[in-house]
Amino acid sequence: MQESSSVVELANRLRGEVDRYSPGGKLPSSRALVERFRVSPVTVSRALAQLAAEGLVVTRPGAGAFRAGPRTPLVAQGDTSWQEVALSADGAADLVPRTVDASGVVVCLAAPPPGVIEFSGGYPHPTLQPEKAMAAALSRAGRRPGAWGRPPLDGLPELRSWFARGIGDTVTAADVLISAGGQSALTTALRALAPPGAPVLVESPTYPGMLAIARAAGLRPVPVPVDADGVKPALLADAFRATGARVFVCQPLFQNPTGAVLSAERRPEVLRIARAAGAFVVEDDFVRRLVHEDSGPLPRPLAADDPDGVVVHVASLTKATSPSFRVGALAARGPVLERLRAIQVVDTFFVSRPLQEATLELVGSPAWPRHLRTLSAELRGRRDAMTAGLRLHLPELALPHIPSGGYHLWLRLPEGADETALHSAALRAGVALTPGRAYFSAEPPAAHVRLSFAAVAGTAEITEGLRRLRTACDEALGAAETVRHTPPGL
């Protein structure tokens, strides 16, 4: 059972027992709860913290947990219906109405219900995260001189240099800004490069979180199709001419969701086309460290081969570490760097210095290269287990491309299939997947689903998840086939 499920179950059981104690009464010790419920001390600690957050218990270090006193009655709810008018009127004059829709992101961020296998996750399973190394890095970082002081606005110089070296020898620390993860960096980049109402070119399909950023900023995402070699240059040039866009957002390495890698032939073409259009390329290099063990040499980031400042590069450590290790970087050249810096300072001031110090401790430790090697091997094993299982048990789900990096597979459903129906059937069968609709900024050419092989505990869980998915496909796709072959009027 996953740790999060154990915490929820223990909190529920303790919640039902709190009333047995009088206000101020002491609950059983943590050791007693560990022995009674056969869970880990961490689970007990987190369950008690949940009850404390709800105001049911009070924890006192060294003394234990106690039932809280009587709670203050809830204040009567007011009438908030007026907000519908205010929020609707807010964007009435916008050229492109702003829409704040996080549904496509929440699917990848929200933990599924207990017992449901997570093929929808956007982050590696805790067993793939360097938890011990991160804990040790945080401990060492907290003792560094000045670790709790105010950091430089652009980020610690040593960390900026580390990110610059990872991009290429043409990038220096002076070109880099430290950000609070990749999502924050993308938000800053789009705000800096495109005014509200402007078109922004995006790959199709593409990352739903980026589409959400664009729409929340009042931008108009315009799709440019990709294939196994990345974005199609001729269509990119056509889109620039047709829209007058000044920004193209792409993921040249292990693209989300297709897993495509921009080919060596297309890389200079993309830069040339953007430069001729007077446009920026936002390069979201989000999974460079999630390369699989059998991958060949990786292409350099586009930013490494860009002397003219066309590329605004976004990098992040989050995917290779933990969802909560939110450290990333923006890299750019020329006047745009000052605009990026100004927007980031206004939005966030700076990234937590202890977290930056911990990042330096982590990536400078012997544990870091060991973790990356282990992660690379594990991802390959899980990818192979999922692809083999799909071919054997679910051949009707088309897998056009097997990536050599990243954490997911992109599957095309049979003609006439309903991905929403499959998603619902899968949840009933006990497996969570990601419907493909959210990855398209316009009408999708077919129904798709994305399956993550990194968010599960291992290959045994992949096998069980595919067994459950077979049941869901029999229900959802079988029903669609019946409807498709039923004569009209019956």
CSV table of C-alpha atoms in Angstrom, one decimal:
chain,number,residue,atom,x,y,z
A,1,MET,CA,0.0,0.0,0.0
A,2,GLN,CA,1.3,3.5,-0.8
A,3,GLU,CA,2.3,5.7,2.2
A,4,SER,CA,-0.3,8.3,1.3
A,5,SER,CA,-3.0,5.7,1.5
A,6,SER,CA,-1.8,4.4,4.9
A,7,VAL,CA,-1.8,8.0,6.2
A,8,VAL,CA,-5.4,8.5,5.1
A,9,GLU,CA,-6.6,5.3,6.5
A,10,LEU,CA,-4.9,5.8,9.9
A,11,ALA,CA,-6.2,9.4,10.1
A,12,ASN,CA,-9.7,8.2,9.5
A,13,ARG,CA,-9.4,5.6,12.2
A,14,LEU,CA,-8.0,8.0,14.8
A,15,ARG,CA,-10.5,10.6,13.9
A,16,GLY,CA,-13.2,8.1,14.9
A,17,GLU,CA,-11.6,7.5,18.2
A,18,VAL,CA,-10.8,11.1,19.3
A,19,ASP,CA,-14.2,11.5,20.9
A,20,ARG,CA,-13.3,8.8,23.5
A,21,TYR,CA,-11.0,11.2,25.1
A,22,SER,CA,-11.9,14.3,27.2
A,23,PRO,CA,-10.5,17.7,26.1
A,24,GLY,CA,-6.9,17.7,27.0
A,25,GLY,CA,-6.8,13.9,27.3
A,26,LYS,CA,-3.6,12.3,26.0
A,27,LEU,CA,-3.8,9.9,23.0
A,28,PRO,CA,-1.7,6.7,22.9
A,29,SER,CA,2.0,7.3,22.2
A,30,SER,CA,3.4,7.1,18.7
A,31,ARG,CA,5.1,3.9,19.5
A,32,ALA,CA,1.9,2.4,20.7
A,33,LEU,CA,0.1,3.5,17.5
A,34,VAL,CA,2.9,2.0,15.4
A,35,GLU,CA,2.6,-1.4,17.1
A,36,ARG,CA,-1.2,-1.4,17.1
A,37,PHE,CA,-1.8,-0.4,13.5
A,38,ARG,CA,1.4,-2.0,12.1
A,39,VAL,CA,2.4,1.1,10.2
A,40,SER,CA,5.6,3.1,10.1
A,41,PRO,CA,6.5,6.0,12.5
A,42,VAL,CA,6.3,8.4,9.5
A,43,THR,CA,2.7,7.3,8.8
A,44,VAL,CA,1.8,7.9,12.5
A,45,SER,CA,3.4,11.3,12.4
A,46,ARG,CA,1.7,12.4,9.2
A,47,ALA,CA,-1.7,11.1,10.4
A,48,LEU,CA,-1.4,13.1,13.7
A,49,ALA,CA,-0.3,16.1,11.7
A,50,GLN,CA,-3.5,15.8,9.6
A,51,LEU,CA,-5.7,15.7,12.8
A,52,ALA,CA,-3.8,18.6,14.2
A,53,ALA,CA,-4.4,20.6,11.0
A,54,GLU,CA,-8.1,19.9,11.4
A,55,GLY,CA,-8.1,21.1,15.0
A,56,LEU,CA,-8.9,17.7,16.5
A,57,VAL,CA,-5.6,17.2,18.4
A,58,VAL,CA,-2.7,19.2,19.7
A,59,THR,CA,0.8,17.8,19.4
A,60,ARG,CA,3.4,18.8,22.0
A,61,PRO,CA,7.0,17.9,21.2
A,62,GLY,CA,8.4,15.5,23.8
A,63,ALA,CA,5.0,15.1,25.4
A,64,GLY,CA,2.7,13.5,22.8
A,65,ALA,CA,-0.7,14.2,21.2
A,66,PHE,CA,-3.7,15.4,23.1
A,67,ARG,CA,-7.4,15.9,22.2
A,68,ALA,CA,-8.0,19.6,21.4
A,69,GLY,CA,-10.5,21.7,23.4
A,70,PRO,CA,-14.0,22.6,22.2
A,71,ARG,CA,-13.9,24.2,18.8
A,72,THR,CA,-15.3,27.6,18.0
A,73,PRO,CA,-18.6,27.3,16.1
A,74,LEU,CA,-18.4,27.8,12.4
A,75,VAL,CA,-19.3,31.3,11.2
A,76,ALA,CA,-22.4,31.3,9.0
A,77,GLN,CA,-21.7,31.3,5.3
A,78,GLY,CA,-22.4,34.5,3.5
A,79,ASP,CA,-23.7,35.1,-0.1
A,80,THR,CA,-20.9,34.9,-2.6
A,81,SER,CA,-23.1,34.8,-5.7
A,82,TRP,CA,-22.1,38.4,-6.6
A,83,GLN,CA,-18.6,37.1,-7.5
A,84,GLU,CA,-20.0,35.4,-10.7
A,85,VAL,CA,-20.8,38.9,-12.1
A,86,ALA,CA,-17.5,40.4,-11.0
A,87,LEU,CA,-15.4,37.6,-12.4
A,88,SER,CA,-17.3,37.5,-15.6
A,89,ALA,CA,-17.0,41.2,-16.1
A,90,ASP,CA,-13.3,41.1,-15.4
A,91,GLY,CA,-12.4,39.9,-18.9
A,92,ALA,CA,-15.3,41.4,-20.9
A,93,ALA,CA,-13.0,43.8,-22.8
A,94,ASP,CA,-10.2,41.3,-23.4
A,95,LEU,CA,-9.3,40.4,-27.0
A,96,VAL,CA,-8.9,36.8,-25.9
A,97,PRO,CA,-10.9,36.0,-22.8
A,98,ARG,CA,-8.7,34.6,-20.0
A,99,THR,CA,-9.7,31.1,-18.9
A,100,VAL,CA,-8.2,29.6,-15.8
A,101,ASP,CA,-8.7,25.8,-16.2
A,102,ALA,CA,-6.4,23.6,-14.3
A,103,SER,CA,-8.2,20.3,-15.1
A,104,GLY,CA,-5.5,19.1,-17.5
A,105,VAL,CA,-2.8,19.6,-14.9
A,106,VAL,CA,-4.8,18.3,-11.9
A,107,VAL,CA,-5.1,14.9,-13.5
A,108,CYS,CA,-1.3,14.5,-13.3
A,109,LEU,CA,-0.9,16.1,-9.9
A,110,ALA,CA,-3.8,14.6,-7.9
A,111,ALA,CA,-3.2,11.3,-6.1
A,112,PRO,CA,-5.7,8.7,-7.2
A,113,PRO,CA,-8.0,7.1,-4.6
A,114,PRO,CA,-6.6,4.3,-2.4
A,115,GLY,CA,-6.1,1.1,-4.3
A,116,VAL,CA,-6.1,2.7,-7.7
A,117,ILE,CA,-2.9,2.1,-9.8
A,118,GLU,CA,-1.4,5.4,-10.9
A,119,PHE,CA,-0.8,5.4,-14.7
A,120,SER,CA,-1.7,9.1,-14.6
A,121,GLY,CA,1.2,10.5,-12.5
A,122,GLY,CA,3.5,13.2,-13.7
A,123,TYR,CA,6.3,12.4,-11.3
A,124,PRO,CA,8.4,9.4,-10.5
A,125,HIS,CA,7.2,7.1,-7.7
A,126,PRO,CA,8.8,7.8,-4.2
A,127,THR,CA,11.0,4.7,-4.6
A,128,LEU,CA,12.6,6.4,-7.6
A,129,GLN,CA,13.2,9.7,-5.7
A,130,PRO,CA,16.6,10.3,-4.0
A,131,GLU,CA,14.9,10.8,-0.6
A,132,LYS,CA,17.9,10.0,1.6
A,133,ALA,CA,20.2,12.2,-0.6
A,134,MET,CA,17.7,15.1,-0.5
A,135,ALA,CA,17.3,14.8,3.2
A,136,ALA,CA,21.0,14.8,3.8
A,137,ALA,CA,21.4,17.8,1.4
A,138,LEU,CA,18.7,19.8,3.2
A,139,SER,CA,20.4,19.0,6.5
A,140,ARG,CA,23.8,20.1,5.3
A,141,ALA,CA,22.4,23.2,3.5
A,142,GLY,CA,20.7,24.4,6.7
A,143,ARG,CA,24.1,24.6,8.4
A,144,ARG,CA,25.8,26.6,5.6
A,145,PRO,CA,26.8,30.1,6.6
A,146,GLY,CA,24.1,32.5,5.6
A,147,ALA,CA,21.8,29.8,4.4
A,148,TRP,CA,18.8,31.5,6.0
A,149,GLY,CA,19.6,34.9,4.7
A,150,ARG,CA,18.3,36.7,1.6
A,151,PRO,CA,19.7,35.2,-1.6
A,152,PRO,CA,20.7,37.2,-4.7
A,153,LEU,CA,17.7,38.0,-6.8
A,154,ASP,CA,19.0,36.1,-9.8
A,155,GLY,CA,19.9,33.0,-7.7
A,156,LEU,CA,23.1,31.8,-6.1
A,157,PRO,CA,26.0,32.3,-8.5
A,158,GLU,CA,27.3,28.7,-8.0
A,159,LEU,CA,23.8,27.3,-8.9
A,160,ARG,CA,23.5,29.5,-11.9
A,161,SER,CA,26.9,28.3,-13.1
A,162,TRP,CA,25.9,24.7,-12.6
A,163,PHE,CA,22.7,25.1,-14.7
A,164,ALA,CA,24.8,27.0,-17.4
A,165,ARG,CA,27.3,24.2,-17.7
A,166,GLY,CA,24.4,21.7,-18.2
A,167,ILE,CA,23.0,23.8,-21.1
A,168,GLY,CA,26.3,24.2,-23.0
A,169,ASP,CA,29.7,25.9,-23.2
A,170,THR,CA,28.1,28.9,-25.0
A,171,VAL,CA,26.0,29.8,-21.9
A,172,THR,CA,27.4,31.5,-18.8
A,173,ALA,CA,26.0,32.1,-15.3
A,174,ALA,CA,25.2,35.6,-16.3
A,175,ASP,CA,22.6,34.3,-18.8
A,176,VAL,CA,20.8,32.2,-16.1
A,177,LEU,CA,18.0,33.0,-13.6
A,178,ILE,CA,17.1,30.5,-10.9
A,179,SER,CA,13.3,29.8,-10.8
A,180,ALA,CA,10.9,27.9,-8.5
A,181,GLY,CA,10.5,25.0,-10.9
A,182,GLY,CA,9.7,24.6,-14.6
A,183,GLN,CA,6.1,25.7,-14.3
A,184,SER,CA,7.0,29.0,-12.7
A,185,ALA,CA,9.7,29.5,-15.4
A,186,LEU,CA,7.3,28.9,-18.2
A,187,THR,CA,4.8,31.3,-16.7
A,188,THR,CA,7.5,34.0,-16.5
A,189,ALA,CA,8.6,33.4,-20.1
A,190,LEU,CA,5.1,33.6,-21.6
A,191,ARG,CA,4.3,36.8,-19.6
A,192,ALA,CA,7.6,38.3,-20.8
A,193,LEU,CA,7.3,37.5,-24.5
A,194,ALA,CA,3.7,37.9,-25.5
A,195,PRO,CA,1.1,40.6,-24.6
A,196,PRO,CA,-2.5,39.6,-23.7
A,197,GLY,CA,-4.5,38.7,-26.8
A,198,ALA,CA,-1.4,37.6,-28.8
A,199,PRO,CA,-1.1,34.2,-30.6
A,200,VAL,CA,1.5,31.8,-29.3
A,201,LEU,CA,2.6,28.8,-31.4
A,202,VAL,CA,2.6,25.4,-29.6
A,203,GLU,CA,3.3,21.9,-30.5
A,204,SER,CA,0.3,19.7,-31.1
A,205,PRO,CA,-0.2,17.7,-29.0
A,206,THR,CA,1.6,19.5,-26.1
A,207,TYR,CA,1.8,19.8,-22.3
A,208,PRO,CA,-1.6,20.8,-20.8
A,209,GLY,CA,0.1,22.9,-18.1
A,210,MET,CA,1.6,25.2,-20.7
A,211,LEU,CA,-1.8,25.6,-22.5
A,212,ALA,CA,-3.3,26.5,-19.1
A,213,ILE,CA,-0.6,29.2,-18.6
A,214,ALA,CA,-1.2,30.7,-22.0
A,215,ARG,CA,-5.0,30.8,-21.6
A,216,ALA,CA,-4.8,32.2,-18.1
A,217,ALA,CA,-2.6,35.0,-19.5
A,218,GLY,CA,-5.1,35.8,-22.3
A,219,LEU,CA,-2.9,34.3,-25.1
A,220,ARG,CA,-4.2,32.3,-28.0
A,221,PRO,CA,-2.5,28.9,-28.5
A,222,VAL,CA,-2.1,28.0,-32.1
A,223,PRO,CA,-1.2,24.3,-32.8
A,224,VAL,CA,1.7,23.1,-35.0
A,225,PRO,CA,1.7,19.3,-35.5
A,226,VAL,CA,4.6,17.1,-34.5
A,227,ASP,CA,5.6,13.6,-35.6
A,228,ALA,CA,8.3,11.2,-34.4
A,229,ASP,CA,11.0,13.7,-35.4
A,230,GLY,CA,9.5,16.7,-33.6
A,231,VAL,CA,7.7,19.8,-34.9
A,232,LYS,CA,7.3,20.0,-38.7
A,233,PRO,CA,9.4,23.0,-40.0
A,234,ALA,CA,7.2,23.7,-43.0
A,235,LEU,CA,4.1,23.9,-40.9
A,236,LEU,CA,5.9,26.0,-38.3
A,237,ALA,CA,6.9,28.5,-41.0
A,238,ASP,CA,3.3,28.6,-42.3
A,239,ALA,CA,2.0,29.2,-38.8
A,240,PHE,CA,4.3,32.1,-38.2
A,241,ARG,CA,3.2,33.7,-41.5
A,242,ALA,CA,-0.5,33.1,-40.9
A,243,THR,CA,-0.6,34.4,-37.3
A,244,GLY,CA,2.2,36.9,-36.9
A,245,ALA,CA,3.1,35.1,-33.7
A,246,ARG,CA,6.3,36.1,-31.9
A,247,VAL,CA,6.6,33.0,-29.7
A,248,PHE,CA,6.9,29.3,-30.3
A,249,VAL,CA,6.9,26.9,-27.2
A,250,CYS,CA,8.4,23.5,-27.7
A,251,GLN,CA,9.9,20.5,-26.0
A,252,PRO,CA,12.7,19.3,-28.3
A,253,LEU,CA,13.7,16.4,-26.1
A,254,PHE,CA,11.3,13.6,-25.2
A,255,GLN,CA,8.3,15.7,-25.9
A,256,ASN,CA,5.2,15.5,-23.7
A,257,PRO,CA,3.2,13.6,-24.5
A,258,THR,CA,4.6,11.9,-27.7
A,259,GLY,CA,8.1,11.3,-26.5
A,260,ALA,CA,9.5,12.6,-29.8
A,261,VAL,CA,13.0,14.1,-30.1
A,262,LEU,CA,13.5,17.0,-32.5
A,263,SER,CA,15.8,15.5,-35.2
A,264,ALA,CA,19.2,16.8,-36.0
A,265,GLU,CA,18.0,18.0,-39.5
A,266,ARG,CA,15.1,20.0,-38.0
A,267,ARG,CA,16.9,21.7,-35.2
A,268,PRO,CA,18.7,24.4,-37.2
A,269,GLU,CA,15.5,24.8,-39.3
A,270,VAL,CA,13.4,25.6,-36.3
A,271,LEU,CA,15.9,28.3,-35.2
A,272,ARG,CA,16.2,29.7,-38.7
A,273,ILE,CA,12.5,30.0,-39.1
A,274,ALA,CA,11.9,31.6,-35.7
A,275,ARG,CA,14.8,34.1,-36.4
A,276,ALA,CA,13.3,35.0,-39.8
A,277,ALA,CA,10.0,35.7,-38.1
A,278,GLY,CA,11.5,37.8,-35.4
A,279,ALA,CA,10.2,35.4,-32.9
A,280,PHE,CA,11.4,33.7,-29.7
A,281,VAL,CA,11.6,29.9,-29.1
A,282,VAL,CA,10.8,28.9,-25.5
A,283,GLU,CA,12.6,25.6,-25.1
A,284,ASP,CA,11.1,23.5,-22.3
A,285,ASP,CA,13.9,21.0,-21.5
A,286,PHE,CA,12.0,19.4,-18.7
A,287,VAL,CA,13.2,15.7,-18.7
A,288,ARG,CA,16.8,15.8,-19.8
A,289,ARG,CA,17.8,13.9,-16.7
A,290,LEU,CA,15.1,11.2,-17.2
A,291,VAL,CA,17.0,9.5,-20.1
A,292,HIS,CA,16.6,5.7,-20.3
A,293,GLU,CA,19.6,3.4,-20.0
A,294,ASP,CA,19.5,2.3,-23.6
A,295,SER,CA,19.4,5.8,-25.1
A,296,GLY,CA,22.3,7.0,-27.2
A,297,PRO,CA,24.0,10.4,-26.9
A,298,LEU,CA,21.5,13.2,-26.2
A,299,PRO,CA,21.3,16.2,-28.5
A,300,ARG,CA,22.4,19.5,-27.0
A,301,PRO,CA,19.7,22.0,-25.9
A,302,LEU,CA,18.7,24.4,-28.7
A,303,ALA,CA,20.0,27.2,-26.5
A,304,ALA,CA,23.6,25.8,-26.9
A,305,ASP,CA,23.5,26.4,-30.7
A,306,ASP,CA,21.8,29.8,-30.6
A,307,PRO,CA,24.2,32.8,-30.8
A,308,ASP,CA,21.4,35.3,-31.6
A,309,GLY,CA,19.3,35.0,-28.5
A,310,VAL,CA,16.3,33.4,-30.2
A,311,VAL,CA,15.9,30.7,-27.5
A,312,VAL,CA,14.6,31.2,-23.9
A,313,HIS,CA,15.6,28.0,-22.2
A,314,VAL,CA,13.7,26.4,-19.3
A,315,ALA,CA,15.2,23.7,-17.2
A,316,SER,CA,14.1,22.0,-14.0
A,317,LEU,CA,15.4,19.4,-11.5
A,318,THR,CA,11.9,18.5,-10.2
A,319,LYS,CA,11.2,15.5,-12.4
A,320,ALA,CA,14.5,13.9,-11.5
A,321,THR,CA,14.1,14.5,-7.7
A,322,SER,CA,10.7,15.1,-6.1
A,323,PRO,CA,7.5,17.1,-6.8
A,324,SER,CA,8.4,19.3,-3.8
A,325,PHE,CA,12.0,19.9,-4.9
A,326,ARG,CA,10.9,22.9,-7.0
A,327,VAL,CA,14.1,24.3,-8.5
A,328,GLY,CA,14.6,25.3,-12.1
A,329,ALA,CA,16.3,27.9,-14.3
A,330,LEU,CA,15.6,30.3,-17.1
A,331,ALA,CA,18.4,31.1,-19.6
A,332,ALA,CA,18.4,33.8,-22.2
A,333,ARG,CA,20.6,36.4,-24.0
A,334,GLY,CA,20.0,40.0,-24.7
A,335,PRO,CA,17.4,42.6,-23.6
A,336,VAL,CA,14.8,39.8,-23.0
A,337,LEU,CA,16.8,38.6,-20.0
A,338,GLU,CA,16.1,41.9,-18.1
A,339,ARG,CA,12.4,41.6,-18.8
A,340,LEU,CA,12.4,38.0,-17.6
A,341,ARG,CA,14.3,39.1,-14.4
A,342,ALA,CA,11.9,41.9,-13.7
A,343,ILE,CA,8.8,39.8,-14.1
A,344,GLN,CA,10.2,37.0,-11.9
A,345,VAL,CA,11.2,39.5,-9.1
A,346,VAL,CA,7.8,41.1,-9.2
A,347,ASP,CA,6.0,37.7,-9.0
A,348,THR,CA,8.2,35.8,-6.5
A,349,PHE,CA,11.0,38.1,-5.2
A,350,PHE,CA,13.4,35.1,-5.2
A,351,VAL,CA,13.7,31.4,-4.7
A,352,SER,CA,14.1,30.1,-1.2
A,353,ARG,CA,17.8,30.2,-0.3
A,354,PRO,CA,17.8,27.0,1.8
A,355,LEU,CA,16.4,25.2,-1.2
A,356,GLN,CA,19.0,26.6,-3.5
A,357,GLU,CA,21.7,25.7,-1.0
A,358,ALA,CA,20.3,22.2,-0.8
A,359,THR,CA,20.3,21.9,-4.5
A,360,LEU,CA,24.0,22.6,-4.6
A,361,GLU,CA,24.6,20.1,-1.8
A,362,LEU,CA,22.6,17.4,-3.7
A,363,VAL,CA,24.1,17.9,-7.2
A,364,GLY,CA,27.6,18.1,-5.8
A,365,SER,CA,27.4,14.9,-3.8
A,366,PRO,CA,28.4,11.4,-5.0
A,367,ALA,CA,24.8,10.3,-4.5
A,368,TRP,CA,23.6,12.5,-7.4
A,369,PRO,CA,25.3,10.6,-10.3
A,370,ARG,CA,24.4,7.3,-8.6
A,371,HIS,CA,20.8,8.3,-8.4
A,372,LEU,CA,20.7,9.3,-12.1
A,373,ARG,CA,22.2,5.9,-13.2
A,374,THR,CA,19.7,4.1,-11.0
A,375,LEU,CA,16.8,6.2,-12.4
A,376,SER,CA,17.9,5.6,-16.0
A,377,ALA,CA,17.9,1.8,-15.5
A,378,GLU,CA,14.6,1.8,-13.7
A,379,LEU,CA,12.9,3.9,-16.3
A,380,ARG,CA,14.1,1.6,-19.1
A,381,GLY,CA,12.9,-1.5,-17.2
A,382,ARG,CA,9.5,0.0,-16.5
A,383,ARG,CA,9.1,1.3,-20.1
A,384,ASP,CA,10.0,-2.2,-21.5
A,385,ALA,CA,7.5,-3.9,-19.1
A,386,MET,CA,4.7,-1.6,-20.2
A,387,THR,CA,5.4,-1.7,-23.9
A,388,ALA,CA,5.6,-5.5,-23.8
A,389,GLY,CA,2.4,-5.8,-21.8
A,390,LEU,CA,0.6,-3.5,-24.1
A,391,ARG,CA,1.6,-5.4,-27.2
A,392,LEU,CA,0.6,-8.7,-25.7
A,393,HIS,CA,-2.6,-7.8,-23.9
A,394,LEU,CA,-3.9,-4.6,-25.5
A,395,PRO,CA,-2.8,-4.6,-29.2
A,396,GLU,CA,-5.8,-2.4,-30.2
A,397,LEU,CA,-4.1,0.5,-28.5
A,398,ALA,CA,-1.6,1.9,-31.1
A,399,LEU,CA,1.8,2.8,-29.8
A,400,PRO,CA,3.5,4.7,-32.7
A,401,HIS,CA,6.6,5.7,-30.9
A,402,ILE,CA,8.6,4.2,-28.0
A,403,PRO,CA,10.7,6.9,-26.3
A,404,SER,CA,14.2,6.6,-25.0
A,405,GLY,CA,13.6,9.1,-22.3
A,406,GLY,CA,10.8,10.5,-20.1
A,407,TYR,CA,8.2,8.7,-18.1
A,408,HIS,CA,5.2,7.9,-20.2
A,409,LEU,CA,3.7,6.4,-23.4
A,410,TRP,CA,1.3,8.0,-25.8
A,411,LEU,CA,-1.4,5.7,-27.2
A,412,ARG,CA,-3.9,6.2,-30.0
A,413,LEU,CA,-7.3,4.6,-29.4
A,414,PRO,CA,-9.2,2.7,-32.1
A,415,GLU,CA,-11.4,4.7,-34.5
A,416,GLY,CA,-14.7,5.7,-32.8
A,417,ALA,CA,-13.4,5.1,-29.3
A,418,ASP,CA,-14.4,7.5,-26.5
A,419,GLU,CA,-11.4,8.4,-24.3
A,420,THR,CA,-13.6,9.8,-21.6
A,421,ALA,CA,-15.6,6.6,-21.4
A,422,LEU,CA,-12.3,4.6,-21.2
A,423,HIS,CA,-11.0,6.9,-18.5
A,424,SER,CA,-14.2,6.3,-16.4
A,425,ALA,CA,-14.1,2.6,-17.0
A,426,ALA,CA,-10.4,2.4,-16.0
A,427,LEU,CA,-11.2,4.1,-12.7
A,428,ARG,CA,-13.9,1.6,-12.1
A,429,ALA,CA,-11.4,-1.1,-12.8
A,430,GLY,CA,-8.9,0.4,-10.4
A,431,VAL,CA,-6.4,2.2,-12.7
A,432,ALA,CA,-6.0,5.9,-13.4
A,433,LEU,CA,-4.9,7.1,-16.9
A,434,THR,CA,-4.7,10.5,-18.6
A,435,PRO,CA,-7.2,11.3,-21.4
A,436,GLY,CA,-5.6,12.9,-24.4
A,437,ARG,CA,-8.0,15.7,-25.1
A,438,ALA,CA,-6.3,18.1,-22.7
A,439,TYR,CA,-3.0,17.9,-24.8
A,440,PHE,CA,-4.6,19.5,-27.9
A,441,SER,CA,-5.2,23.3,-28.2
A,442,ALA,CA,-7.7,22.6,-31.1
A,443,GLU,CA,-9.8,19.7,-32.2
A,444,PRO,CA,-7.7,16.5,-31.8
A,445,PRO,CA,-7.3,14.2,-34.9
A,446,ALA,CA,-8.1,11.1,-32.8
A,447,ALA,CA,-8.7,9.8,-29.3
A,448,HIS,CA,-5.6,9.2,-27.2
A,449,VAL,CA,-4.5,8.3,-23.7
A,450,ARG,CA,-1.2,8.8,-21.9
A,451,LEU,CA,0.1,6.1,-19.6
A,452,SER,CA,2.9,6.9,-17.1
A,453,PHE,CA,5.2,4.0,-16.1
A,454,ALA,CA,7.2,6.0,-13.6
A,455,ALA,CA,4.5,6.8,-11.0
A,456,VAL,CA,3.9,3.2,-10.0
A,457,ALA,CA,5.8,1.1,-7.5
A,458,GLY,CA,7.4,-1.3,-10.0
A,459,THR,CA,6.9,-3.7,-12.9
A,460,ALA,CA,4.6,-5.9,-10.9
A,461,GLU,CA,2.2,-3.0,-10.5
A,462,ILE,CA,2.5,-2.2,-14.2
A,463,THR,CA,1.5,-5.8,-15.0
A,464,GLU,CA,-1.5,-5.6,-12.7
A,465,GLY,CA,-2.5,-2.1,-14.0
A,466,LEU,CA,-2.5,-3.4,-17.6
A,467,ARG,CA,-4.7,-6.4,-16.5
A,468,ARG,CA,-7.2,-3.9,-15.1
A,469,LEU,CA,-6.9,-1.7,-18.2
A,470,ARG,CA,-7.8,-4.8,-20.3
A,471,THR,CA,-11.0,-5.1,-18.3
A,472,ALA,CA,-11.7,-1.3,-18.8
A,473,CYS,CA,-11.1,-1.6,-22.6
A,474,ASP,CA,-13.4,-4.6,-22.9
A,475,GLU,CA,-16.1,-2.4,-21.3
A,476,ALA,CA,-15.5,0.9,-22.9
A,477,LEU,CA,-14.2,-0.1,-26.4
A,478,GLY,CA,-16.6,-3.0,-26.6
A,479,ALA,CA,-19.5,-0.7,-26.0
A,480,ALA,CA,-18.3,1.7,-28.6
A,481,GLU,CA,-17.9,-1.1,-31.2
A,482,THR,CA,-21.5,-2.2,-30.4
A,483,VAL,CA,-22.8,1.3,-31.0
A,484,ARG,CA,-20.8,1.6,-34.2
A,485,HIS,CA,-22.2,-1.6,-35.7
A,486,THR,CA,-25.8,-1.1,-34.6
A,487,PRO,CA,-28.0,-0.2,-37.6
A,488,PRO,CA,-29.8,3.1,-37.3
A,489,GLY,CA,-33.3,2.9,-35.8
A,490,LEU,CA,-32.5,-0.1,-33.6
